[in-house]
């Protein structure tokens, strides 16, 4: 990746005590087994075979631009100009599996948060870009299974911002700003009825705000308290470490809030979960980078790539940084840039704009 070098900024932060950053792993959600007995289970490839919107190719103003897509904008449906949902996180099948294919498909996943005030939570776009040219997609809803007051298996919308996502095997990691990380099981995607309700409507009818598919939350990682409180804003996969790891970072709008930090946790590829001792994952590295407006970030062979937003009309920055060196700002990204994801198979850095 090449970029236009504009300026350097000194990293004013410092190495932190990584042992203070801990995540406690919950048990697997037992309600999923009950929903398995009620609802049809589908695969990722089943969802991709049922795409109902197109992603036309799109060229944007970004340095070293390779390829891009936009959303469907047709009479009666508009994901390009909608203010009901805002896209946040991005991950690809190159994160999910080292081969870059998932069920023989090239896939991009993007999550959006609900901006309607109607409590719809977070939706997930499954984008099939296997064929050359335009891609296609289907939106699904992230849900949290629970047992309702009548003792029935039920699910509700996931009320979080969803600022960043990462796909690892059959597991989707989604950051929860004030609490840590939530995990969703892509081996248990459910086909639901088409109604506008949410959750159980009758013994065999479940709805998800008119979305045809739901992805259930399987676990969560609850963050231990630290001072100042950590903002779990984005995350990404790093396959260049041994073992694989995730990098988590936080957004800071301006200097009035505590300086932003980056934290790393190791992964267990055999379970697709964080490496834990007695159900507690402890960070292996933490650093106060103090870079404002970070929206996403990833690490490749020890070098960090961080997206920084500059408003809705000004190009975003790609900040590169190696610990011990001065951070470098490249005015390389489109306005409104968000999360980042690295495709190691093609040496591509994927991002999206809000």
mmCIF file of C-alpha atoms in Angstrom:
data_model
loop_
_atom_site.group_PDB
_atom_site.id
_atom_site.type_symbol
_atom_site.label_atom_id
_atom_site.label_comp_id
_atom_site.label_asym_id
_atom_site.label_seq_id
_atom_site.Cartn_x
_atom_site.Cartn_y
_atom_site.Cartn_z
ATOM 1 C CA UNK A 1 0.000 0.000 0.000
ATOM 2 C CA UNK A 2 1.356 3.406 -0.974
ATOM 3 C CA UNK A 3 -0.044 6.713 0.176
ATOM 4 C CA UNK A 4 0.568 10.445 0.077
ATOM 5 C CA UNK A 5 2.757 11.484 2.998
ATOM 6 C CA UNK A 6 1.520 14.732 4.523
ATOM 7 C CA UNK A 7 2.915 15.037 8.014
ATOM 8 C CA UNK A 8 4.224 13.289 11.075
ATOM 9 C CA UNK A 9 2.847 13.405 14.591
ATOM 10 C CA UNK A 10 4.669 12.408 17.733
ATOM 11 C CA UNK A 11 3.009 9.662 19.744
ATOM 12 C CA UNK A 12 2.607 11.407 23.090
ATOM 13 C CA UNK A 13 1.397 8.317 24.905
ATOM 14 C CA UNK A 14 3.279 5.470 26.523
ATOM 15 C CA UNK A 15 3.386 1.746 27.152
ATOM 16 C CA UNK A 16 0.736 0.658 29.637
ATOM 17 C CA UNK A 17 0.416 -2.242 32.051
ATOM 18 C CA UNK A 18 -1.380 -4.763 29.832
ATOM 19 C CA UNK A 19 -2.339 -6.966 32.792
ATOM 20 C CA UNK A 20 -4.913 -4.374 33.852
ATOM 21 C CA UNK A 21 -6.996 -4.983 30.716
ATOM 22 C CA UNK A 22 -9.071 -8.100 31.280
ATOM 23 C CA UNK A 23 -12.161 -9.652 29.702
ATOM 24 C CA UNK A 24 -14.280 -12.284 31.461
ATOM 25 C CA UNK A 25 -15.781 -14.867 29.110
ATOM 26 C CA UNK A 26 -19.405 -15.896 29.616
ATOM 27 C CA UNK A 27 -20.782 -19.379 29.058
ATOM 28 C CA UNK A 28 -22.277 -20.234 25.660
ATOM 29 C CA UNK A 29 -25.878 -19.011 25.468
ATOM 30 C CA UNK A 30 -28.002 -22.066 26.274
ATOM 31 C CA UNK A 31 -31.118 -20.565 24.642
ATOM 32 C CA UNK A 32 -29.548 -21.141 21.213
ATOM 33 C CA UNK A 33 -30.093 -24.909 21.572
ATOM 34 C CA UNK A 34 -33.787 -24.262 22.225
ATOM 35 C CA UNK A 35 -34.087 -21.969 19.208
ATOM 36 C CA UNK A 36 -32.351 -24.651 17.104
ATOM 37 C CA UNK A 37 -35.322 -26.922 17.774
ATOM 38 C CA UNK A 38 -37.827 -24.269 16.674
ATOM 39 C CA UNK A 39 -36.325 -22.281 13.799
ATOM 40 C CA UNK A 40 -34.708 -23.323 10.503
ATOM 41 C CA UNK A 41 -30.912 -23.058 10.678
ATOM 42 C CA UNK A 42 -29.202 -21.727 7.550
ATOM 43 C CA UNK A 43 -25.582 -21.270 6.522
ATOM 44 C CA UNK A 44 -23.711 -18.190 5.369
ATOM 45 C CA UNK A 45 -23.848 -19.546 1.806
ATOM 46 C CA UNK A 46 -27.625 -19.962 2.151
ATOM 47 C CA UNK A 47 -27.929 -16.275 3.020
ATOM 48 C CA UNK A 48 -25.682 -15.341 0.089
ATOM 49 C CA UNK A 49 -27.809 -17.459 -2.239
ATOM 50 C CA UNK A 50 -30.772 -15.339 -1.138
ATOM 51 C CA UNK A 51 -29.326 -11.851 -1.640
ATOM 52 C CA UNK A 52 -31.967 -9.275 -2.544
ATOM 53 C CA UNK A 53 -29.939 -6.088 -3.107
ATOM 54 C CA UNK A 54 -27.028 -5.157 -5.372
ATOM 55 C CA UNK A 55 -23.701 -3.461 -4.611
ATOM 56 C CA UNK A 56 -22.754 -1.550 -7.776
ATOM 57 C CA UNK A 57 -19.044 -0.916 -8.219
ATOM 58 C CA UNK A 58 -17.923 2.490 -6.999
ATOM 59 C CA UNK A 59 -14.784 4.598 -7.414
ATOM 60 C CA UNK A 60 -13.989 6.930 -4.535
ATOM 61 C CA UNK A 61 -11.380 9.586 -3.807
ATOM 62 C CA UNK A 62 -8.781 7.562 -1.915
ATOM 63 C CA UNK A 63 -5.059 7.069 -2.420
ATOM 64 C CA UNK A 64 -4.008 3.685 -3.896
ATOM 65 C CA UNK A 65 -7.676 2.876 -4.523
ATOM 66 C CA UNK A 66 -8.164 -0.669 -5.844
ATOM 67 C CA UNK A 67 -11.870 -1.416 -5.881
ATOM 68 C CA UNK A 68 -15.039 -0.317 -4.203
ATOM 69 C CA UNK A 69 -18.770 -0.906 -3.908
ATOM 70 C CA UNK A 70 -21.774 1.131 -2.931
ATOM 71 C CA UNK A 71 -25.273 0.190 -1.762
ATOM 72 C CA UNK A 72 -28.570 -0.255 -3.553
ATOM 73 C CA UNK A 73 -30.462 2.932 -4.360
ATOM 74 C CA UNK A 74 -33.672 2.240 -6.293
ATOM 75 C CA UNK A 75 -37.254 3.400 -6.144
ATOM 76 C CA UNK A 76 -38.652 2.282 -2.797
ATOM 77 C CA UNK A 77 -35.298 1.261 -1.301
ATOM 78 C CA UNK A 78 -32.225 3.360 -0.561
ATOM 79 C CA UNK A 79 -29.240 2.213 1.509
ATOM 80 C CA UNK A 80 -27.037 4.948 -0.008
ATOM 81 C CA UNK A 81 -28.802 7.982 1.418
ATOM 82 C CA UNK A 82 -30.612 6.441 4.358
ATOM 83 C CA UNK A 83 -30.292 8.129 7.746
ATOM 84 C CA UNK A 84 -32.065 5.241 9.457
ATOM 85 C CA UNK A 85 -28.915 3.095 9.606
ATOM 86 C CA UNK A 86 -25.224 4.031 9.766
ATOM 87 C CA UNK A 87 -22.522 1.527 8.710
ATOM 88 C CA UNK A 88 -19.676 1.036 11.196
ATOM 89 C CA UNK A 89 -17.608 -2.143 11.102
ATOM 90 C CA UNK A 90 -16.097 -4.237 8.307
ATOM 91 C CA UNK A 91 -14.551 -7.706 8.139
ATOM 92 C CA UNK A 92 -14.068 -10.229 5.347
ATOM 93 C CA UNK A 93 -13.792 -13.948 4.716
ATOM 94 C CA UNK A 94 -9.997 -13.428 4.733
ATOM 95 C CA UNK A 95 -10.382 -12.790 8.466
ATOM 96 C CA UNK A 96 -12.668 -15.783 8.893
ATOM 97 C CA UNK A 97 -10.361 -18.342 7.288
ATOM 98 C CA UNK A 98 -6.746 -18.152 6.156
ATOM 99 C CA UNK A 99 -7.722 -19.239 2.627
ATOM 100 C CA UNK A 100 -9.808 -16.096 2.173
ATOM 101 C CA UNK A 101 -12.911 -18.098 1.258
ATOM 102 C CA UNK A 102 -15.844 -19.027 3.479
ATOM 103 C CA UNK A 103 -17.989 -21.859 2.148
ATOM 104 C CA UNK A 104 -16.217 -21.214 -1.185
ATOM 105 C CA UNK A 105 -17.319 -17.564 -1.249
ATOM 106 C CA UNK A 106 -15.532 -14.219 -1.048
ATOM 107 C CA UNK A 107 -17.563 -12.374 1.555
ATOM 108 C CA UNK A 108 -17.641 -8.969 3.211
ATOM 109 C CA UNK A 109 -19.604 -8.382 6.418
ATOM 110 C CA UNK A 110 -20.591 -4.855 7.463
ATOM 111 C CA UNK A 111 -22.618 -3.885 10.512
ATOM 112 C CA UNK A 112 -24.886 -0.842 10.875
ATOM 113 C CA UNK A 113 -26.427 0.753 13.968
ATOM 114 C CA UNK A 114 -30.057 1.821 14.131
ATOM 115 C CA UNK A 115 -30.525 5.609 14.019
ATOM 116 C CA UNK A 116 -34.321 5.611 14.080
ATOM 117 C CA UNK A 117 -34.795 5.536 17.832
ATOM 118 C CA UNK A 118 -37.040 2.503 17.337
ATOM 119 C CA UNK A 119 -34.733 0.089 19.147
ATOM 120 C CA UNK A 120 -33.790 -2.038 16.141
ATOM 121 C CA UNK A 121 -30.220 -2.441 17.339
ATOM 122 C CA UNK A 122 -27.617 -3.630 14.836
ATOM 123 C CA UNK A 123 -28.038 -5.147 11.400
ATOM 124 C CA UNK A 124 -25.430 -7.083 9.419
ATOM 125 C CA UNK A 125 -24.907 -6.960 5.648
ATOM 126 C CA UNK A 126 -23.758 -10.205 4.028
ATOM 127 C CA UNK A 127 -22.032 -9.173 0.788
ATOM 128 C CA UNK A 128 -21.170 -11.756 -1.875
ATOM 129 C CA UNK A 129 -18.297 -10.502 -4.027
ATOM 130 C CA UNK A 130 -17.259 -13.902 -5.403
ATOM 131 C CA UNK A 131 -18.077 -12.987 -8.994
ATOM 132 C CA UNK A 132 -16.272 -10.153 -10.748
ATOM 133 C CA UNK A 133 -18.099 -6.852 -11.180
ATOM 134 C CA UNK A 134 -21.064 -5.871 -9.028
ATOM 135 C CA UNK A 135 -21.621 -7.637 -5.729
ATOM 136 C CA UNK A 136 -24.912 -8.449 -4.024
ATOM 137 C CA UNK A 137 -26.067 -8.424 -0.422
ATOM 138 C CA UNK A 138 -28.707 -9.325 2.126
ATOM 139 C CA UNK A 139 -29.255 -7.509 5.447
ATOM 140 C CA UNK A 140 -29.861 -9.563 8.581
ATOM 141 C CA UNK A 141 -30.401 -8.631 12.236
ATOM 142 C CA UNK A 142 -28.137 -9.346 15.180
ATOM 143 C CA UNK A 143 -30.162 -10.661 18.108
ATOM 144 C CA UNK A 144 -29.676 -11.700 21.718
ATOM 145 C CA UNK A 145 -31.441 -14.963 22.672
ATOM 146 C CA UNK A 146 -33.033 -15.027 26.124
ATOM 147 C CA UNK A 147 -35.728 -16.841 28.111
ATOM 148 C CA UNK A 148 -38.789 -14.629 28.480
ATOM 149 C CA UNK A 149 -41.047 -14.310 31.512
ATOM 150 C CA UNK A 150 -43.261 -17.135 30.202
ATOM 151 C CA UNK A 151 -40.276 -19.476 30.003
ATOM 152 C CA UNK A 152 -40.101 -19.404 26.199
ATOM 153 C CA UNK A 153 -36.988 -19.204 24.059
ATOM 154 C CA UNK A 154 -37.006 -15.701 22.628
ATOM 155 C CA UNK A 155 -34.676 -13.087 21.159
ATOM 156 C CA UNK A 156 -34.378 -9.309 21.213
ATOM 157 C CA UNK A 157 -32.459 -6.674 19.282
ATOM 158 C CA UNK A 158 -28.873 -5.943 20.344
ATOM 159 C CA UNK A 159 -28.791 -2.361 21.605
ATOM 160 C CA UNK A 160 -25.180 -1.360 20.978
ATOM 161 C CA UNK A 161 -23.273 0.962 18.636
ATOM 162 C CA UNK A 162 -21.296 -1.862 17.002
ATOM 163 C CA UNK A 163 -18.334 0.350 16.099
ATOM 164 C CA UNK A 164 -16.156 -2.512 14.851
ATOM 165 C CA UNK A 165 -16.412 -6.187 13.911
ATOM 166 C CA UNK A 166 -14.075 -9.128 13.282
ATOM 167 C CA UNK A 167 -14.881 -12.551 11.778
ATOM 168 C CA UNK A 168 -12.875 -15.545 13.006
ATOM 169 C CA UNK A 169 -13.949 -19.018 11.896
ATOM 170 C CA UNK A 170 -17.644 -19.332 12.637
ATOM 171 C CA UNK A 171 -17.589 -16.479 15.139
ATOM 172 C CA UNK A 172 -18.347 -12.787 14.661
ATOM 173 C CA UNK A 173 -16.801 -10.442 17.242
ATOM 174 C CA UNK A 174 -18.604 -7.112 17.783
ATOM 175 C CA UNK A 175 -17.369 -4.402 20.142
ATOM 176 C CA UNK A 176 -19.727 -3.146 22.845
ATOM 177 C CA UNK A 177 -18.546 0.404 23.647
ATOM 178 C CA UNK A 178 -19.004 0.398 27.418
ATOM 179 C CA UNK A 179 -18.856 -3.301 28.182
ATOM 180 C CA UNK A 180 -16.322 -5.187 26.048
ATOM 181 C CA UNK A 181 -17.051 -7.585 23.193
ATOM 182 C CA UNK A 182 -20.042 -9.662 22.078
ATOM 183 C CA UNK A 183 -19.763 -12.851 20.013
ATOM 184 C CA UNK A 184 -22.263 -14.147 17.432
ATOM 185 C CA UNK A 185 -22.460 -17.687 16.071
ATOM 186 C CA UNK A 186 -22.567 -17.941 12.262
ATOM 187 C CA UNK A 187 -23.285 -21.677 12.490
ATOM 188 C CA UNK A 188 -26.706 -20.841 13.936
ATOM 189 C CA UNK A 189 -28.195 -18.257 11.586
ATOM 190 C CA UNK A 190 -31.993 -18.550 11.688
ATOM 191 C CA UNK A 191 -34.608 -18.000 8.994
ATOM 192 C CA UNK A 192 -37.552 -16.142 10.522
ATOM 193 C CA UNK A 193 -41.002 -14.960 9.484
ATOM 194 C CA UNK A 194 -41.437 -11.717 7.561
ATOM 195 C CA UNK A 195 -43.438 -9.694 10.077
ATOM 196 C CA UNK A 196 -42.441 -6.351 11.576
ATOM 197 C CA UNK A 197 -42.315 -7.538 15.201
ATOM 198 C CA UNK A 198 -39.287 -8.677 17.154
ATOM 199 C CA UNK A 199 -38.822 -12.094 18.687
ATOM 200 C CA UNK A 200 -41.424 -14.738 19.509
ATOM 201 C CA UNK A 201 -44.928 -14.026 18.197
ATOM 202 C CA UNK A 202 -46.275 -17.556 18.689
ATOM 203 C CA UNK A 203 -44.933 -21.068 19.230
ATOM 204 C CA UNK A 204 -43.537 -21.288 15.719
ATOM 205 C CA UNK A 205 -43.489 -17.670 14.499
ATOM 206 C CA UNK A 206 -40.535 -15.403 15.210
ATOM 207 C CA UNK A 207 -39.978 -12.013 13.574
ATOM 208 C CA UNK A 208 -37.084 -9.565 13.244
ATOM 209 C CA UNK A 209 -38.344 -6.145 12.094
ATOM 210 C CA UNK A 210 -39.103 -7.638 8.646
ATOM 211 C CA UNK A 211 -35.574 -9.038 8.178
ATOM 212 C CA UNK A 212 -35.532 -12.635 6.948
ATOM 213 C CA UNK A 213 -32.484 -13.788 8.923
ATOM 214 C CA UNK A 214 -31.094 -13.313 12.423
ATOM 215 C CA UNK A 215 -27.642 -14.041 13.846
ATOM 216 C CA UNK A 216 -27.706 -14.937 17.563
ATOM 217 C CA UNK A 217 -25.334 -13.718 20.247
ATOM 218 C CA UNK A 218 -23.537 -16.741 21.671
ATOM 219 C CA UNK A 219 -21.234 -15.238 24.313
ATOM 220 C CA UNK A 220 -19.887 -11.999 25.666
ATOM 221 C CA UNK A 221 -16.605 -10.775 27.112
ATOM 222 C CA UNK A 222 -17.212 -8.423 30.024
ATOM 223 C CA UNK A 223 -14.486 -5.836 30.495
ATOM 224 C CA UNK A 224 -12.923 -5.340 33.903
ATOM 225 C CA UNK A 225 -12.961 -1.795 35.215
ATOM 226 C CA UNK A 226 -9.873 0.289 34.450
ATOM 227 C CA UNK A 227 -9.102 3.958 35.060
ATOM 228 C CA UNK A 228 -9.884 5.811 32.903
ATOM 229 C CA UNK A 229 -12.694 3.607 31.593
ATOM 230 C CA UNK A 230 -11.912 1.887 28.291
ATOM 231 C CA UNK A 231 -14.069 2.732 25.278
ATOM 232 C CA UNK A 232 -14.306 -0.435 23.145
ATOM 233 C CA UNK A 233 -14.662 1.352 19.816
ATOM 234 C CA UNK A 234 -13.200 -0.986 17.161
ATOM 235 C CA UNK A 235 -11.282 -4.234 16.722
ATOM 236 C CA UNK A 236 -9.496 -6.225 14.046
ATOM 237 C CA UNK A 237 -7.660 -9.498 13.463
ATOM 238 C CA UNK A 238 -3.872 -9.749 13.274
ATOM 239 C CA UNK A 239 -2.730 -13.002 11.655
ATOM 240 C CA UNK A 240 0.919 -11.881 11.644
ATOM 241 C CA UNK A 241 1.382 -12.560 15.364
ATOM 242 C CA UNK A 242 1.914 -15.969 16.963
ATOM 243 C CA UNK A 243 -0.675 -16.880 18.056
ATOM 244 C CA UNK A 244 -3.259 -14.870 16.110
ATOM 245 C CA UNK A 245 -4.483 -11.856 18.049
ATOM 246 C CA UNK A 246 -7.029 -9.063 18.059
ATOM 247 C CA UNK A 247 -6.275 -5.365 18.336
ATOM 248 C CA UNK A 248 -8.899 -3.276 20.129
ATOM 249 C CA UNK A 249 -8.883 0.513 20.077
ATOM 250 C CA UNK A 250 -10.884 3.456 21.270
ATOM 251 C CA UNK A 251 -12.274 6.609 19.718
ATOM 252 C CA UNK A 252 -11.528 10.006 21.238
ATOM 253 C CA UNK A 253 -13.343 12.959 19.670
ATOM 254 C CA UNK A 254 -11.049 15.619 21.157
ATOM 255 C CA UNK A 255 -8.630 16.286 23.974
ATOM 256 C CA UNK A 256 -11.440 16.723 26.513
ATOM 257 C CA UNK A 257 -11.693 12.934 26.899
ATOM 258 C CA UNK A 258 -8.948 10.551 28.094
ATOM 259 C CA UNK A 259 -6.246 9.704 25.546
ATOM 260 C CA UNK A 260 -7.013 6.835 23.158
ATOM 261 C CA UNK A 261 -5.448 3.410 23.675
ATOM 262 C CA UNK A 262 -4.719 0.255 21.696
ATOM 263 C CA UNK A 263 -4.883 -3.149 23.409
ATOM 264 C CA UNK A 264 -3.998 -6.627 22.126
ATOM 265 C CA UNK A 265 -5.438 -10.016 23.170
ATOM 266 C CA UNK A 266 -4.326 -13.465 21.987
ATOM 267 C CA UNK A 267 -6.695 -15.843 20.168
ATOM 268 C CA UNK A 268 -7.058 -19.609 20.360
ATOM 269 C CA UNK A 269 -7.611 -20.743 16.769
ATOM 270 C CA UNK A 270 -8.865 -24.170 17.920
ATOM 271 C CA UNK A 271 -11.860 -22.666 19.721
ATOM 272 C CA UNK A 272 -12.082 -19.322 17.845
ATOM 273 C CA UNK A 273 -12.196 -17.650 21.267
ATOM 274 C CA UNK A 274 -9.808 -15.441 23.186
ATOM 275 C CA UNK A 275 -7.035 -17.210 25.084
ATOM 276 C CA UNK A 276 -8.186 -17.371 28.711
ATOM 277 C CA UNK A 277 -7.129 -18.601 32.129
ATOM 278 C CA UNK A 278 -10.080 -19.505 34.340
ATOM 279 C CA UNK A 279 -12.371 -17.783 31.794
ATOM 280 C CA UNK A 280 -10.416 -14.507 31.948
ATOM 281 C CA UNK A 281 -8.561 -13.098 28.933
ATOM 282 C CA UNK A 282 -5.679 -10.796 29.841
ATOM 283 C CA UNK A 283 -4.207 -8.366 27.331
ATOM 284 C CA UNK A 284 -0.693 -9.101 26.112
ATOM 285 C CA UNK A 285 0.108 -5.493 25.146
ATOM 286 C CA UNK A 286 -1.390 -2.041 25.705
ATOM 287 C CA UNK A 287 -0.339 1.439 24.627
ATOM 288 C CA UNK A 288 -1.667 4.960 24.994
ATOM 289 C CA UNK A 289 -1.347 6.301 21.453
ATOM 290 C CA UNK A 290 -3.290 9.541 21.984
ATOM 291 C CA UNK A 291 -4.431 9.833 18.358
ATOM 292 C CA UNK A 292 -7.747 11.646 18.017
ATOM 293 C CA UNK A 293 -10.765 10.408 16.043
ATOM 294 C CA UNK A 294 -9.541 6.854 15.445
ATOM 295 C CA UNK A 295 -12.383 4.901 13.813
ATOM 296 C CA UNK A 296 -10.604 1.635 13.056
ATOM 297 C CA UNK A 297 -7.220 0.003 13.166
ATOM 298 C CA UNK A 298 -5.252 -3.115 12.406
ATOM 299 C CA UNK A 299 -1.694 -4.361 12.816
ATOM 300 C CA UNK A 300 0.465 -6.054 10.160
ATOM 301 C CA UNK A 301 3.914 -7.347 11.121
ATOM 302 C CA UNK A 302 4.153 -4.877 13.974
ATOM 303 C CA UNK A 303 3.020 -1.849 11.966
ATOM 304 C CA UNK A 304 -0.304 -0.261 12.866
ATOM 305 C CA UNK A 305 -2.727 1.139 10.293
ATOM 306 C CA UNK A 306 -5.318 3.455 11.853
ATOM 307 C CA UNK A 307 -8.241 5.224 10.191
ATOM 308 C CA UNK A 308 -8.948 8.752 11.385
ATOM 309 C CA UNK A 309 -12.058 10.692 10.409
ATOM 310 C CA UNK A 310 -12.112 14.428 9.615
ATOM 311 C CA UNK A 311 -15.808 15.073 9.157
ATOM 312 C CA UNK A 312 -18.350 14.298 6.469
ATOM 313 C CA UNK A 313 -16.726 16.268 3.638
ATOM 314 C CA UNK A 314 -12.969 16.117 4.336
ATOM 315 C CA UNK A 315 -10.872 13.136 3.360
ATOM 316 C CA UNK A 316 -10.004 10.782 6.179
ATOM 317 C CA UNK A 317 -6.476 9.918 7.250
ATOM 318 C CA UNK A 318 -4.664 6.620 7.265
ATOM 319 C CA UNK A 319 -2.233 6.897 10.173
ATOM 320 C CA UNK A 320 0.667 4.434 10.199
ATOM 321 C CA UNK A 321 2.701 3.839 13.328
ATOM 322 C CA UNK A 322 5.380 1.533 14.667
ATOM 323 C CA UNK A 323 6.005 1.563 18.395
ATOM 324 C CA UNK A 324 9.032 3.703 19.171
ATOM 325 C CA UNK A 325 8.640 5.784 16.008
ATOM 326 C CA UNK A 326 6.731 8.883 14.979
ATOM 327 C CA UNK A 327 3.260 8.277 13.622
ATOM 328 C CA UNK A 328 2.776 9.299 9.993
ATOM 329 C CA UNK A 329 -0.442 10.722 8.532
ATOM 330 C CA UNK A 330 -1.476 9.846 4.987
ATOM 331 C CA UNK A 331 -4.505 11.708 3.605
ATOM 332 C CA UNK A 332 -5.541 8.491 1.936
ATOM 333 C CA UNK A 333 -9.135 7.629 2.861
ATOM 334 C CA UNK A 334 -12.574 8.769 1.785
ATOM 335 C CA UNK A 335 -14.576 11.237 3.927
ATOM 336 C CA UNK A 336 -16.427 9.641 6.823
ATOM 337 C CA UNK A 337 -14.020 6.696 7.057
ATOM 338 C CA UNK A 338 -14.765 4.025 9.614
ATOM 339 C CA UNK A 339 -13.389 0.550 10.444
ATOM 340 C CA UNK A 340 -10.446 -1.271 8.788
ATOM 341 C CA UNK A 341 -9.839 -4.907 7.822
ATOM 342 C CA UNK A 342 -6.755 -6.444 6.183
ATOM 343 C CA UNK A 343 -7.001 -9.139 3.493
ATOM 344 C CA UNK A 344 -3.608 -10.847 3.701
ATOM 345 C CA UNK A 345 -4.254 -12.980 0.609
ATOM 346 C CA UNK A 346 -4.457 -9.955 -1.693
ATOM 347 C CA UNK A 347 -2.535 -7.430 0.458
ATOM 348 C CA UNK A 348 -5.645 -5.233 0.539
ATOM 349 C CA UNK A 349 -6.811 -2.908 3.279
ATOM 350 C CA UNK A 350 -10.595 -2.620 3.335
ATOM 351 C CA UNK A 351 -12.499 0.265 4.862
ATOM 352 C CA UNK A 352 -15.925 1.878 4.568
ATOM 353 C CA UNK A 353 -17.504 5.319 4.861
ATOM 354 C CA UNK A 354 -20.396 6.262 7.107
#
